[in-house]
Coordinates of C-alpha atoms in Angstrom, one line a residue:
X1 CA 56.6 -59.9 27.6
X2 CA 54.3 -59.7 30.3
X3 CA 50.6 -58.7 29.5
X4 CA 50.8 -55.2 32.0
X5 CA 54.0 -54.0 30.1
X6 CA 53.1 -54.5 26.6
X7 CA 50.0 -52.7 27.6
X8 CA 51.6 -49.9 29.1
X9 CA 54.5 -49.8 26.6
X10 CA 51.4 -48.8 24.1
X11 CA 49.1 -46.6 26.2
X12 CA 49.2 -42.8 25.2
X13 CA 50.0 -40.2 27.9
X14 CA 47.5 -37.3 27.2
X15 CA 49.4 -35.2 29.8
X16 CA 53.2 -35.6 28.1
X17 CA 54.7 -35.2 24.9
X18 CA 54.7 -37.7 22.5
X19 CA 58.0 -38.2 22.0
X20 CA 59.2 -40.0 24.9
X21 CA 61.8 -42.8 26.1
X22 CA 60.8 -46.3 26.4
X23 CA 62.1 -45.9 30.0
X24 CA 60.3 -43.2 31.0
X25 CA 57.1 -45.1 30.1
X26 CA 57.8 -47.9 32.0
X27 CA 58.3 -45.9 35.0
X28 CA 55.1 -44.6 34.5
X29 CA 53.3 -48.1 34.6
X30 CA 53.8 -48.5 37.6
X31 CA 49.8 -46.4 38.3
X32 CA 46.7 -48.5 38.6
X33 CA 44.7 -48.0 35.6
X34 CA 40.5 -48.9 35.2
X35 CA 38.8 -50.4 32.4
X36 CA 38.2 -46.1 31.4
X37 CA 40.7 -43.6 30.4
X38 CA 39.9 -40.0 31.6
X39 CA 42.3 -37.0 30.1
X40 CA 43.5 -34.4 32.6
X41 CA 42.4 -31.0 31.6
X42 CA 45.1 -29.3 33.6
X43 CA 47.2 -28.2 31.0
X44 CA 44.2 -26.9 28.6
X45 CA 43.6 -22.9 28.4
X46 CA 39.9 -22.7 28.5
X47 CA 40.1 -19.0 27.9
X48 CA 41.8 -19.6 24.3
X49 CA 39.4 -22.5 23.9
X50 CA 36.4 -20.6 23.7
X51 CA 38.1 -17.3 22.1
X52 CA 38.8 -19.9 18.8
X53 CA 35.0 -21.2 19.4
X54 CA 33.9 -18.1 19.1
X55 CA 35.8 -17.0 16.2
X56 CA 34.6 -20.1 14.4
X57 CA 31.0 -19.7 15.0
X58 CA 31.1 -15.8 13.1
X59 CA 33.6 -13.8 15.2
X60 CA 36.3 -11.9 13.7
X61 CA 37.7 -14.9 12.3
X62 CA 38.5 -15.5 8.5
X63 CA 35.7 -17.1 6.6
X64 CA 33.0 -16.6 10.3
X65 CA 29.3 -15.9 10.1
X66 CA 28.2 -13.0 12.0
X67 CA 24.6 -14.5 12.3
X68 CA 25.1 -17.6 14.4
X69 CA 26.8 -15.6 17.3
X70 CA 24.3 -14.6 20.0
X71 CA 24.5 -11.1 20.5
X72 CA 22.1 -8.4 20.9
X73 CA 22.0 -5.4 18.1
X74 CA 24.9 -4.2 18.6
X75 CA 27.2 -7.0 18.3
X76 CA 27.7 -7.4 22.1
X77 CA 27.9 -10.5 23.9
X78 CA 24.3 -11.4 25.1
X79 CA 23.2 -11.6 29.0
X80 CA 23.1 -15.7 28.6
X81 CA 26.2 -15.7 26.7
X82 CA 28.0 -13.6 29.5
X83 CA 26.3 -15.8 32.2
X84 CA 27.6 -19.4 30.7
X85 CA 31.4 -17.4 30.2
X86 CA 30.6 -16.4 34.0
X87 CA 29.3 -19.4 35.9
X88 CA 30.4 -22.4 33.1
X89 CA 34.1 -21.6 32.2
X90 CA 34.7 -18.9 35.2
X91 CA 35.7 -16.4 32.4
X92 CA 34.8 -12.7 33.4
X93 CA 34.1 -10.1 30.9
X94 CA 33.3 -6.7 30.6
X95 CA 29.7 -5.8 30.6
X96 CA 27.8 -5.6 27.3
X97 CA 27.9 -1.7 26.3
X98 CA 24.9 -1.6 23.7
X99 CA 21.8 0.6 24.2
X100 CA 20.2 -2.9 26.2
X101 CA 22.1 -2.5 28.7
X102 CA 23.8 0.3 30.0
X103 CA 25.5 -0.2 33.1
X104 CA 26.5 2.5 35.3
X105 CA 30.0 3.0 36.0
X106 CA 30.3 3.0 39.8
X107 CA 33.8 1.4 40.0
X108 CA 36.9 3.1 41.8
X109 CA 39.5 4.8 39.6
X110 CA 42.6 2.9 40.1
X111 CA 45.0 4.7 42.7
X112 CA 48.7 5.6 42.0
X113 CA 49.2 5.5 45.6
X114 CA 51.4 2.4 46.4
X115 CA 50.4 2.8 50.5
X116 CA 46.6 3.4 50.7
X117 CA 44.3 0.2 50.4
X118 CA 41.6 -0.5 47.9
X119 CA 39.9 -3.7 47.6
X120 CA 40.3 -6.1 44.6
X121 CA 37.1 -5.8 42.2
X122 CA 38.4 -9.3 41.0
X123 CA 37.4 -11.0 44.2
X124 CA 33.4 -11.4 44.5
X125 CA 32.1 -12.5 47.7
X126 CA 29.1 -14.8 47.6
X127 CA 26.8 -14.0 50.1
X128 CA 25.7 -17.8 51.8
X129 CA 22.5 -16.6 52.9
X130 CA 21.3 -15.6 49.4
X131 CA 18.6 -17.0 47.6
X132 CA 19.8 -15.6 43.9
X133 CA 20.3 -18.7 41.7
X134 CA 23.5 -16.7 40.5
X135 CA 26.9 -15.9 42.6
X136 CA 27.3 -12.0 42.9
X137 CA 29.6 -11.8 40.4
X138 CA 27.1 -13.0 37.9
X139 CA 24.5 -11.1 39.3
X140 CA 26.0 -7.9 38.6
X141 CA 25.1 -8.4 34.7
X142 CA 21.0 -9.2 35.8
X143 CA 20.8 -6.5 37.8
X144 CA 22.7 -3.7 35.3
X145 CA 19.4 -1.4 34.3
X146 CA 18.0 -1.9 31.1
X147 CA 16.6 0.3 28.2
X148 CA 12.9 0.3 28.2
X149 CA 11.5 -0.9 25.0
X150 CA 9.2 1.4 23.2
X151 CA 5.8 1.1 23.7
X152 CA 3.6 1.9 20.9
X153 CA -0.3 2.4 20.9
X154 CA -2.4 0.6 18.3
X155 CA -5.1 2.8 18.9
X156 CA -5.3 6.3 18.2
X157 CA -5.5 8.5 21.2
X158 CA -7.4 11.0 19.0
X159 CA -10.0 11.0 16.4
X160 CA -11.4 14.6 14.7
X161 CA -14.3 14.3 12.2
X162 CA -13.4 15.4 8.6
X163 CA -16.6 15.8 6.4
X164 CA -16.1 15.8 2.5
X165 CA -12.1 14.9 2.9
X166 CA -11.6 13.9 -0.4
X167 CA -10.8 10.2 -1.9
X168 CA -8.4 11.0 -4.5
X169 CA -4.8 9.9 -4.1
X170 CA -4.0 12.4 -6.3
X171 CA -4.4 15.8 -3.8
X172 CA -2.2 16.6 -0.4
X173 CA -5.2 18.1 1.6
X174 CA -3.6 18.1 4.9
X175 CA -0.2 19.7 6.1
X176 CA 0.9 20.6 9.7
X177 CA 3.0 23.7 10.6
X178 CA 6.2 24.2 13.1
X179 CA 3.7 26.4 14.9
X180 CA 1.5 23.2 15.6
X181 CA -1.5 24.3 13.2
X182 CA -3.0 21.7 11.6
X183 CA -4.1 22.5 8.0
X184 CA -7.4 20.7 6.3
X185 CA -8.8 21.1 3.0
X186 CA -12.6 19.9 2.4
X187 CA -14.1 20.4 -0.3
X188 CA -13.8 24.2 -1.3
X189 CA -13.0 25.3 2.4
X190 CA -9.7 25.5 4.4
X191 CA -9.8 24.6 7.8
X192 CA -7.2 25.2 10.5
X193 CA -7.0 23.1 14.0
X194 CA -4.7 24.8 17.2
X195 CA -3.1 21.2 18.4
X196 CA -2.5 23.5 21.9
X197 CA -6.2 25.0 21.9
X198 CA -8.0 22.6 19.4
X199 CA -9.2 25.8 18.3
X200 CA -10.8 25.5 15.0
X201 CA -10.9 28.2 12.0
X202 CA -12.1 28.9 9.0
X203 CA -9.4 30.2 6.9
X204 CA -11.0 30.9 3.5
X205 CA -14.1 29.5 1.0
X206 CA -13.6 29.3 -2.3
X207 CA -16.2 30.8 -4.7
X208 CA -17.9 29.2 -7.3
X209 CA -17.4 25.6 -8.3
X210 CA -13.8 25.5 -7.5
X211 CA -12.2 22.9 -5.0
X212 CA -9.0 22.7 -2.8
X213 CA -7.0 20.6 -4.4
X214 CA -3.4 20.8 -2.4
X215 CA -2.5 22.9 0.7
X216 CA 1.1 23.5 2.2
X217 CA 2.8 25.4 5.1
X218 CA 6.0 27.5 4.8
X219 CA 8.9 26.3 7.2
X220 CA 8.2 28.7 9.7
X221 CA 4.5 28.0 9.4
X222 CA 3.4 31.9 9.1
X223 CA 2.2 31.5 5.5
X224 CA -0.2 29.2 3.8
X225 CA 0.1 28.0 -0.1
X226 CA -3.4 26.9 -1.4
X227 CA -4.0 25.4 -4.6
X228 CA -7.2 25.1 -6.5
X229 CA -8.4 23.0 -9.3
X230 CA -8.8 25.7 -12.1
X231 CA -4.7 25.8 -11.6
X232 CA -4.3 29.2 -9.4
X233 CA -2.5 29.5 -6.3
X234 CA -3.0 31.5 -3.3
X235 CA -0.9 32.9 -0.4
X236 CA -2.6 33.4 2.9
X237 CA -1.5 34.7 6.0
X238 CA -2.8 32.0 8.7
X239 CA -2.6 34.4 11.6
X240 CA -4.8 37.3 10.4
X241 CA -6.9 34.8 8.0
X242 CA -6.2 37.3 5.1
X243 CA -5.2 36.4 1.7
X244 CA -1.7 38.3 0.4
X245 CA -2.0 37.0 -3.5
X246 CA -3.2 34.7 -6.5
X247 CA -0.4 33.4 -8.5
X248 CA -1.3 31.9 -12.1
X249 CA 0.8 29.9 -14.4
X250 CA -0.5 26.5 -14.3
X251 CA -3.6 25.3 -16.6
X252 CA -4.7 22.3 -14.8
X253 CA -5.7 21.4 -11.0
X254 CA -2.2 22.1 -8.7
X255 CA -2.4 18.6 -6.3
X256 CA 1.3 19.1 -5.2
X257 CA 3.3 21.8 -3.5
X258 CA 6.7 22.8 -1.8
X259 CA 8.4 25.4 0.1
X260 CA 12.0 26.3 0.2
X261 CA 12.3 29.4 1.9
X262 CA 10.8 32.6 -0.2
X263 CA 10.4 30.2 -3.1
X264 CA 7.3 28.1 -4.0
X265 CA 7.5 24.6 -6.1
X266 CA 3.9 23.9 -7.4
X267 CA 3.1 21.0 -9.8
X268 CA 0.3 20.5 -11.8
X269 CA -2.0 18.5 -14.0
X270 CA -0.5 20.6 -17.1
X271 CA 2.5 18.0 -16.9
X272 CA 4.6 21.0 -15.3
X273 CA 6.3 22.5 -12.5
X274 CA 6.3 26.3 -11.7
X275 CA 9.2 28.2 -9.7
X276 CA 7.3 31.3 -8.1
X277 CA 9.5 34.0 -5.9
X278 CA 6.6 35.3 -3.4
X279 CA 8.4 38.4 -3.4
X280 CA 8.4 39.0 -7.1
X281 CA 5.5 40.4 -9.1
X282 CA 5.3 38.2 -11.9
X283 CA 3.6 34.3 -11.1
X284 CA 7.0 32.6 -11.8
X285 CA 10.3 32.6 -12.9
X286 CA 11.0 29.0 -14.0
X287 CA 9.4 26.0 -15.9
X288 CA 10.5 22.6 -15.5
X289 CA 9.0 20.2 -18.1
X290 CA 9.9 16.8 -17.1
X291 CA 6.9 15.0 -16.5
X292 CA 4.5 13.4 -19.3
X293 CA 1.3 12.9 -16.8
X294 CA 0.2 15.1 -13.3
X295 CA 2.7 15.7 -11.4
X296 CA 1.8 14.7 -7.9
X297 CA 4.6 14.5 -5.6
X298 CA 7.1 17.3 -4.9
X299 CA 9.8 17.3 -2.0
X300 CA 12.7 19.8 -1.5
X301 CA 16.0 18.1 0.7
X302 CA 17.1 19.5 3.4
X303 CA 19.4 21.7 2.2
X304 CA 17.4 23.0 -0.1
X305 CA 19.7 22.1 -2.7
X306 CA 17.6 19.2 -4.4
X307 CA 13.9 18.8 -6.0
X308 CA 12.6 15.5 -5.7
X309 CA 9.0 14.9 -8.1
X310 CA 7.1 12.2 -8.8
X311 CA 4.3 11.8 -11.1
X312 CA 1.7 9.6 -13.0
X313 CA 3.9 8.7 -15.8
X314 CA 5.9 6.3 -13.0
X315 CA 8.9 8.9 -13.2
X316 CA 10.9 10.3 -10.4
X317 CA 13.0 13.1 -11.0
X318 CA 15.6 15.1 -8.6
X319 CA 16.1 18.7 -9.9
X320 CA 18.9 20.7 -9.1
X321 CA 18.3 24.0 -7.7
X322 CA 20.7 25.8 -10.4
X323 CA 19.3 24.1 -13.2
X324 CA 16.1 23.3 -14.9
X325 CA 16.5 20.3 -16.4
X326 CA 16.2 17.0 -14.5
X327 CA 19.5 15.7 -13.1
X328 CA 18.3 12.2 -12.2
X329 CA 15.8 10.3 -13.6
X330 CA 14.4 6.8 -11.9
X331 CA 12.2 4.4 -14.1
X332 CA 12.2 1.6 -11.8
X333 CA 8.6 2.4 -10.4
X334 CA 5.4 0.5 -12.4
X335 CA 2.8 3.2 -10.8
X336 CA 2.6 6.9 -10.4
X337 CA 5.1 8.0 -7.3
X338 CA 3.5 10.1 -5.0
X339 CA 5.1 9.3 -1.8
X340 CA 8.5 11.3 -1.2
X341 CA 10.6 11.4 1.3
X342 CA 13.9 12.6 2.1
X343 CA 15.8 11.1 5.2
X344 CA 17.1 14.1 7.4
X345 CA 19.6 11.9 8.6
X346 CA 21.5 11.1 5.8
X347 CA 22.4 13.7 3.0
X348 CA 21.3 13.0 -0.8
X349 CA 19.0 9.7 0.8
X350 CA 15.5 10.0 -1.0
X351 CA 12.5 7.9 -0.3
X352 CA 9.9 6.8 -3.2
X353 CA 6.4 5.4 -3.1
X354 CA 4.8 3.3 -6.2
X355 CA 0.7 3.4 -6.7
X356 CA -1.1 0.0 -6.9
X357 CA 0.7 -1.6 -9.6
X358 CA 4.3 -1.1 -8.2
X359 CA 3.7 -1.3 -4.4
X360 CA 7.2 -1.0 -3.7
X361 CA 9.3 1.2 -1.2
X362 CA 12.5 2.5 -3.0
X363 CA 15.3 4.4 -1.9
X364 CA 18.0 6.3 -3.9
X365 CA 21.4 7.8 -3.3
X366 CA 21.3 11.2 -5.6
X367 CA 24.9 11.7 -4.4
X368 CA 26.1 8.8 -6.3
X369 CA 22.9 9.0 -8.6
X370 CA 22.4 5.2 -8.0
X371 CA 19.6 3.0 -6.5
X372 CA 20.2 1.6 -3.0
X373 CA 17.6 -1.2 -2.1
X374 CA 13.8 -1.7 -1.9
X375 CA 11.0 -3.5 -0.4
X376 CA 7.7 -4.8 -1.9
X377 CA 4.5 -3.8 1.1
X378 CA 2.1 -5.8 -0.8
X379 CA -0.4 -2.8 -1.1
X380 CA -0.4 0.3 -2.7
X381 CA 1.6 2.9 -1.0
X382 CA 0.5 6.4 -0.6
X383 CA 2.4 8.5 1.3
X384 CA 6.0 8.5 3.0
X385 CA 7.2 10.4 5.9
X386 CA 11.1 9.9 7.6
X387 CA 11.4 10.5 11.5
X388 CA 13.5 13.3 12.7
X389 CA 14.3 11.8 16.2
X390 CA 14.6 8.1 15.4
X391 CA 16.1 6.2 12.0
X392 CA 12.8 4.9 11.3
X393 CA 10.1 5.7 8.0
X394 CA 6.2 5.7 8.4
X395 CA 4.3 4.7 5.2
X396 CA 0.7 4.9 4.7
X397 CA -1.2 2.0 2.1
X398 CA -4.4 1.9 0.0
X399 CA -5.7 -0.5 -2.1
X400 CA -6.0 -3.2 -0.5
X401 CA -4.6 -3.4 3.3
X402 CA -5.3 0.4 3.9
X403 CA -2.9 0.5 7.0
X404 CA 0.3 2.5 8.3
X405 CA 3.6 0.7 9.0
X406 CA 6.9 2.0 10.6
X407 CA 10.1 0.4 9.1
X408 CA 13.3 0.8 10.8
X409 CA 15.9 1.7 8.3
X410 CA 17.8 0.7 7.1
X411 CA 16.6 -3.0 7.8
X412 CA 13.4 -2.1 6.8
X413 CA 12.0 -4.5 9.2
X414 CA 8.2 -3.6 10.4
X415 CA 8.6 -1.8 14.2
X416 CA 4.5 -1.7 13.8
X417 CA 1.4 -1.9 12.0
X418 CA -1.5 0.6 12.9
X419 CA -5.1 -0.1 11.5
X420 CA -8.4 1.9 11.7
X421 CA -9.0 3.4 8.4
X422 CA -11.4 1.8 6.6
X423 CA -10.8 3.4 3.3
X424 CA -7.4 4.7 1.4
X425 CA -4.8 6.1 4.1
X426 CA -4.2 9.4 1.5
X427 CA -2.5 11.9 3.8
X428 CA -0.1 12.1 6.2
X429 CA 1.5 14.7 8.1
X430 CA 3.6 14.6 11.4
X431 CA 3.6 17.0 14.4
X432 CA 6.8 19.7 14.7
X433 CA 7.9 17.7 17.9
X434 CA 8.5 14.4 15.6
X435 CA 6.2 12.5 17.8
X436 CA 2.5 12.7 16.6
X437 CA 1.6 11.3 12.9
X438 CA -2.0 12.2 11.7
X439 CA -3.4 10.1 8.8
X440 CA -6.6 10.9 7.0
X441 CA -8.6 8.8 4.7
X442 CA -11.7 8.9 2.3
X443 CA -13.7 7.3 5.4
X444 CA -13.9 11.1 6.2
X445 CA -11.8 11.2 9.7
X446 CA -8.1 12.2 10.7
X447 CA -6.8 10.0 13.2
X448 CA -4.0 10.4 15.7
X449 CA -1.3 8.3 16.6
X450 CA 1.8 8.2 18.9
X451 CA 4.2 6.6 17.1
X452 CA 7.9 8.4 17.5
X453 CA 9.9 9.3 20.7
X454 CA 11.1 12.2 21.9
X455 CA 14.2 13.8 21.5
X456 CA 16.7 14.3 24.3
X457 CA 16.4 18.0 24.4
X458 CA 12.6 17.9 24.5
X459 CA 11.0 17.5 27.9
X460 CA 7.3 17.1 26.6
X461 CA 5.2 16.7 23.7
X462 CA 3.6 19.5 22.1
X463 CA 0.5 17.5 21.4
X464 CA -1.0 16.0 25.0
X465 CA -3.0 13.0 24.3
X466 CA -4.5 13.7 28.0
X467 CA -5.5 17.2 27.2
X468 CA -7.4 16.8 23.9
X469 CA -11.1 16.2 23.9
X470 CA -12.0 13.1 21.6
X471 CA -14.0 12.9 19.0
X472 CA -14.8 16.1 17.6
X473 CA -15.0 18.0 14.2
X474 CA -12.7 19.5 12.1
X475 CA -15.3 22.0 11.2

C-alpha cells in the first residue's frame, strides 16, 4: 500500500463522525496535509462551553464551589468577567444588577407595532475614531455608574472634655435621647449636652457622698432614670430640670438600667432586678432573682416582649415579659457580660459581650433558644451597639487594644477600626439619626465619630460635624 494512503486510511477527521466508510476516507485524502494538525472549531458552541466552565468552577452545578467564581457580593458576574465573555468569546450578557453597579435602564420598550422602525440594540457600532481600548458594546459595562464606597473618618470630628468620667466598667454613665440630648454622669453630677445648640446643663447634684452610678433616657427622651450608689433611683424631667420621684428597692449601687415604655428595669449590685411602674405608688411590682453577682447589663428587644441581662457571674439571661423567671439561660461566656445588644433587624437576634477573660462576641437566636456563631476580638469587650440603617455592629474594647470596631454582620468581618482612647472604651451611645457613635473612656473625654450612613428618608444629619465647636467641656 502506498505510504499517503495508509496514512490517510488512519488519520482522524475531527470535523466528522467517527464512524465512517473506508471510501469516504479516501476521498478525503485527496487534501494536502503539513507536518501539524489544527482542529476546526466550527462546529463547537462556545456559549455551552463556557456555561459548563462555569458550572464547574462553583456555579449551580452539582458538587461546585461558590468561592472560586469571580463575582462581586452579590453573586453577579464581575466587570472583568463580563469584559472577557464580551471581547474574548463575543458572548453578551446582561449587566451585573448588584448594589456595584447599578445601571440605568434607558433602553426602548419593545414595540408591538409590526410597521414602525426601531433599531436593533444587538448591533453596536464601533466608533473608528475612538481612542477607548474597549468596542462600545463593551464599554457600556465601564461606563454604568457605580456605588460610591463609604467613606469613614478615623478621626473624630468632635472631642468634648469629660472631667471625673469614671473608670469602672461596671457603670453606663452616658445615654443619648431621640431628642438629641446627650446625657453624662461625673461623679455625683448629671450633665446634659443640646447636640443642636451644644448647650450644656446641669441637671441635678447629688448630696452627700453619693455617686452616679447609671443614667438612662425614656424612648421618647422626655424623662431621665438616674441611679445612685446607695441603690435609689430617681426620675427627672430633663426639660424643666426638676426631679418627679425616688424609687427604692435595691440595696446595692444600680450600674444598669432599661426603659420599656411606662416601665423601668433596674439592676443592681444586690444580685437583683426590680420591675418599677412610674405610674404606681409603690417602688416596684416585680423581683427577678437570677443573677449570683452585679448585674450590669440590661436590654429590652424591640418589641418589648424580651429582657436580655448580663452580669458578673458570666450569665446571660432573656426574661419574658409575662414571667419572672429566666426563660433562657447562656453559660458560654468566661467573663461578666455587660455588652447587649439586640439587632433591630432581625426579631429574637441578641448580641453578647464577655469581660477580659472571655473576649468573645456572641450572638443568640432566643426564638429557637439556641446559639448562632461567635468571634473571638482579642481584647476585652465592653459595650455593643447594632446599627439601625445598615446590618452592621459597633463594639467598644478595654484591656488591652482599647479601640472601637464595626463588623458587618453577619460575616463579622471588620468594616473599621477607630483608635484614640487611651484608656478603657466604657460607654457608648449612638445619635437618634443612626449616624453619630460617641464613646467615652476613663482618659476623661467623649469622642465623636461618623461611622453609619444615612437612611433614605433622611436628608441630613442631626449632628453637623461643621457646625460644632471643637474641643470644649462637658461641664
Amino acid at each position: 500500500m502506498p505510504l499517503d494512503d495508509a496514512f490517510c486510511s488512519s488519520a482522524y477527521d475531527f470535523g466528522a463522525a467517527s464512524a465512517q466508510s473506508s471510501s469516504s476516507s479516501k476521498r478525503r485524502c485527496g487534501a494536502v496535509y503539513s507536518d501539524r494538525h489544527v482542529p476546526s472549531r466550527a462546529g463547537s458552541n462556545l456559549a455551552t462551553g463556557l456555561g459548563l466552565l462555569e458550572g464547574g468552577l462553583g456555579g449551580d452545578a452539582p458538587g461546585g464551589s461558590q468561592e472560586n467564581v469571580p463575582a462581586n457580593e452579590n453573586g453577579g458576574l464581575s466587570l472583568h468577567h463580563q469584559l472577557i465573555r464580551n471581547e474574548v468569546l463575543g458572548l453578551s450578557g446582561a449587566l451585573p444588577t448588584s448594589d456595584v453597579f447599578q445601571a440605568s435602564d434607558n433602553r426602548e420598550r419593545t414595540s408591538t407595532n409590526l410597521f414602525r422602525f426601531t433599531p436593533d440594540h444587538r448591533v453596536a457600532l464601533h466608533d473608528p475614531f475612538s481612542l477607548a481600548p474597549v468596542p462600545f458594546h463593551s464599554g457600556e459595562l465601564i461606563n454604568t455608574p457605580r456605588k460610591v464606597p463609604r467613606k469613614i473618618s478615623k478621626v473624630p470630628f468632635k472631642v468634648l472634655d469629660a472631667p471625673q468620667l469614671q473608670d469602672d466598667f461596671y457603670l453606663n454613665l452616658v445615654d443619648w435621647s431621640s431628642t438629641n440630648t446627650l446625657c453624662v454622669g461625673l461623679c455625683n453630677c448629671v450633665y446634659l449636652w443640646n447636640a443642636c445648640t451644644s448647650r450644656v446643663t446641669k441637671l441635678c447634684d447629688l448630696s452627700g457622698d453619693d455617686v452616679v452610678t447609671s443614667v438612662n433616657w425614656t424612648q421618647r427622651g422626655a424623662h431621665l432614670a438616674v441611679g445612685t450608689n446607695k441603690g435609689e433611683v430617681e426620675i427627672w424631667d430633663a426639660s424643666q430640670c426638676r426631679k418627679l420621684r425616688t424609687m427604692m428597692g435595691h440595696r446595692g449601687r444600680v450600674g444598669t438600667m432599661a426603659w420599656n415604655g411606662p416601665v423601668l428595669s433596674t439592676g443592681s449590685r444586690d444580685h437583683h432586678i426590680l420591675h418599677r411602674d412610674v405610674r404606681q405608688e409603690q417602688h416596684y411590682f416585680a423581683k427577678l432573682p437570677g443573677h449570683r453577682q452585679e448585674v450590669c447589663g440590661l436590654k429590652w428587644s424591640y418589641d418589648e416582649q424580651q429582657l436580655a441581662s448580663g452580669g458578673n457571674d458570666n450569665k446571660l439571661c432573656v426574661w419574658d415579659i409575662r414571667s419572672l423567671q429566666a426563660g433562657l439561660k447562656f453559660h458560654e461566656h468566661q467573663a461578666a457580660v455587660k455588652a447587649i445588644s439586640w439587632s433591630p433587624h432581625q426579631r429574637g437576634l441578641l448580641a453578647s459581650g464577655g469581660g477580659t477573660a472571655d473576649r468573645c462576641i456572641r450572638f443568640w437566636n432566643t426564638v429557637n433558644d439556641t446559639p448562632s456563631h461567635f468571634v473571638d476580638t482579642g481584647s476585652q469587650v465592653c459595650n455593643l451597639i447594632w446599627s439601625r440603617n445598615v446590618n452592621e455592629i459597633v463594639s467598644t474594647h478595654g484591656y488591652s487594644l482599647n479601640q472601637i470596631v464595626v463588623w458587618k454582620y453577619p460575616s463579622m468581618t471588620e468594616v473599621i477600626t477607630l483608635t484614640g482612647h487611651t484608656y478603657r472604651v466604657l460607654y457608648l451611645a449612638i445619635s437618634p439619626d443612626g449616624q453619630t457613635i460617641v464613646t467615652g473612656a476613663g482618659d476623661e473625654t467623649l469622642r465623636f465619630w461618623n461611622v453609619f450612613p444615612s437612611t433614605k428618608s433622611s436628608s441630613c444629619s442631626l449632628l453637623n460635624s461643621s457646625s460644632l465647636p471643637f474641643g470644649r467641656t462637658i461641664r
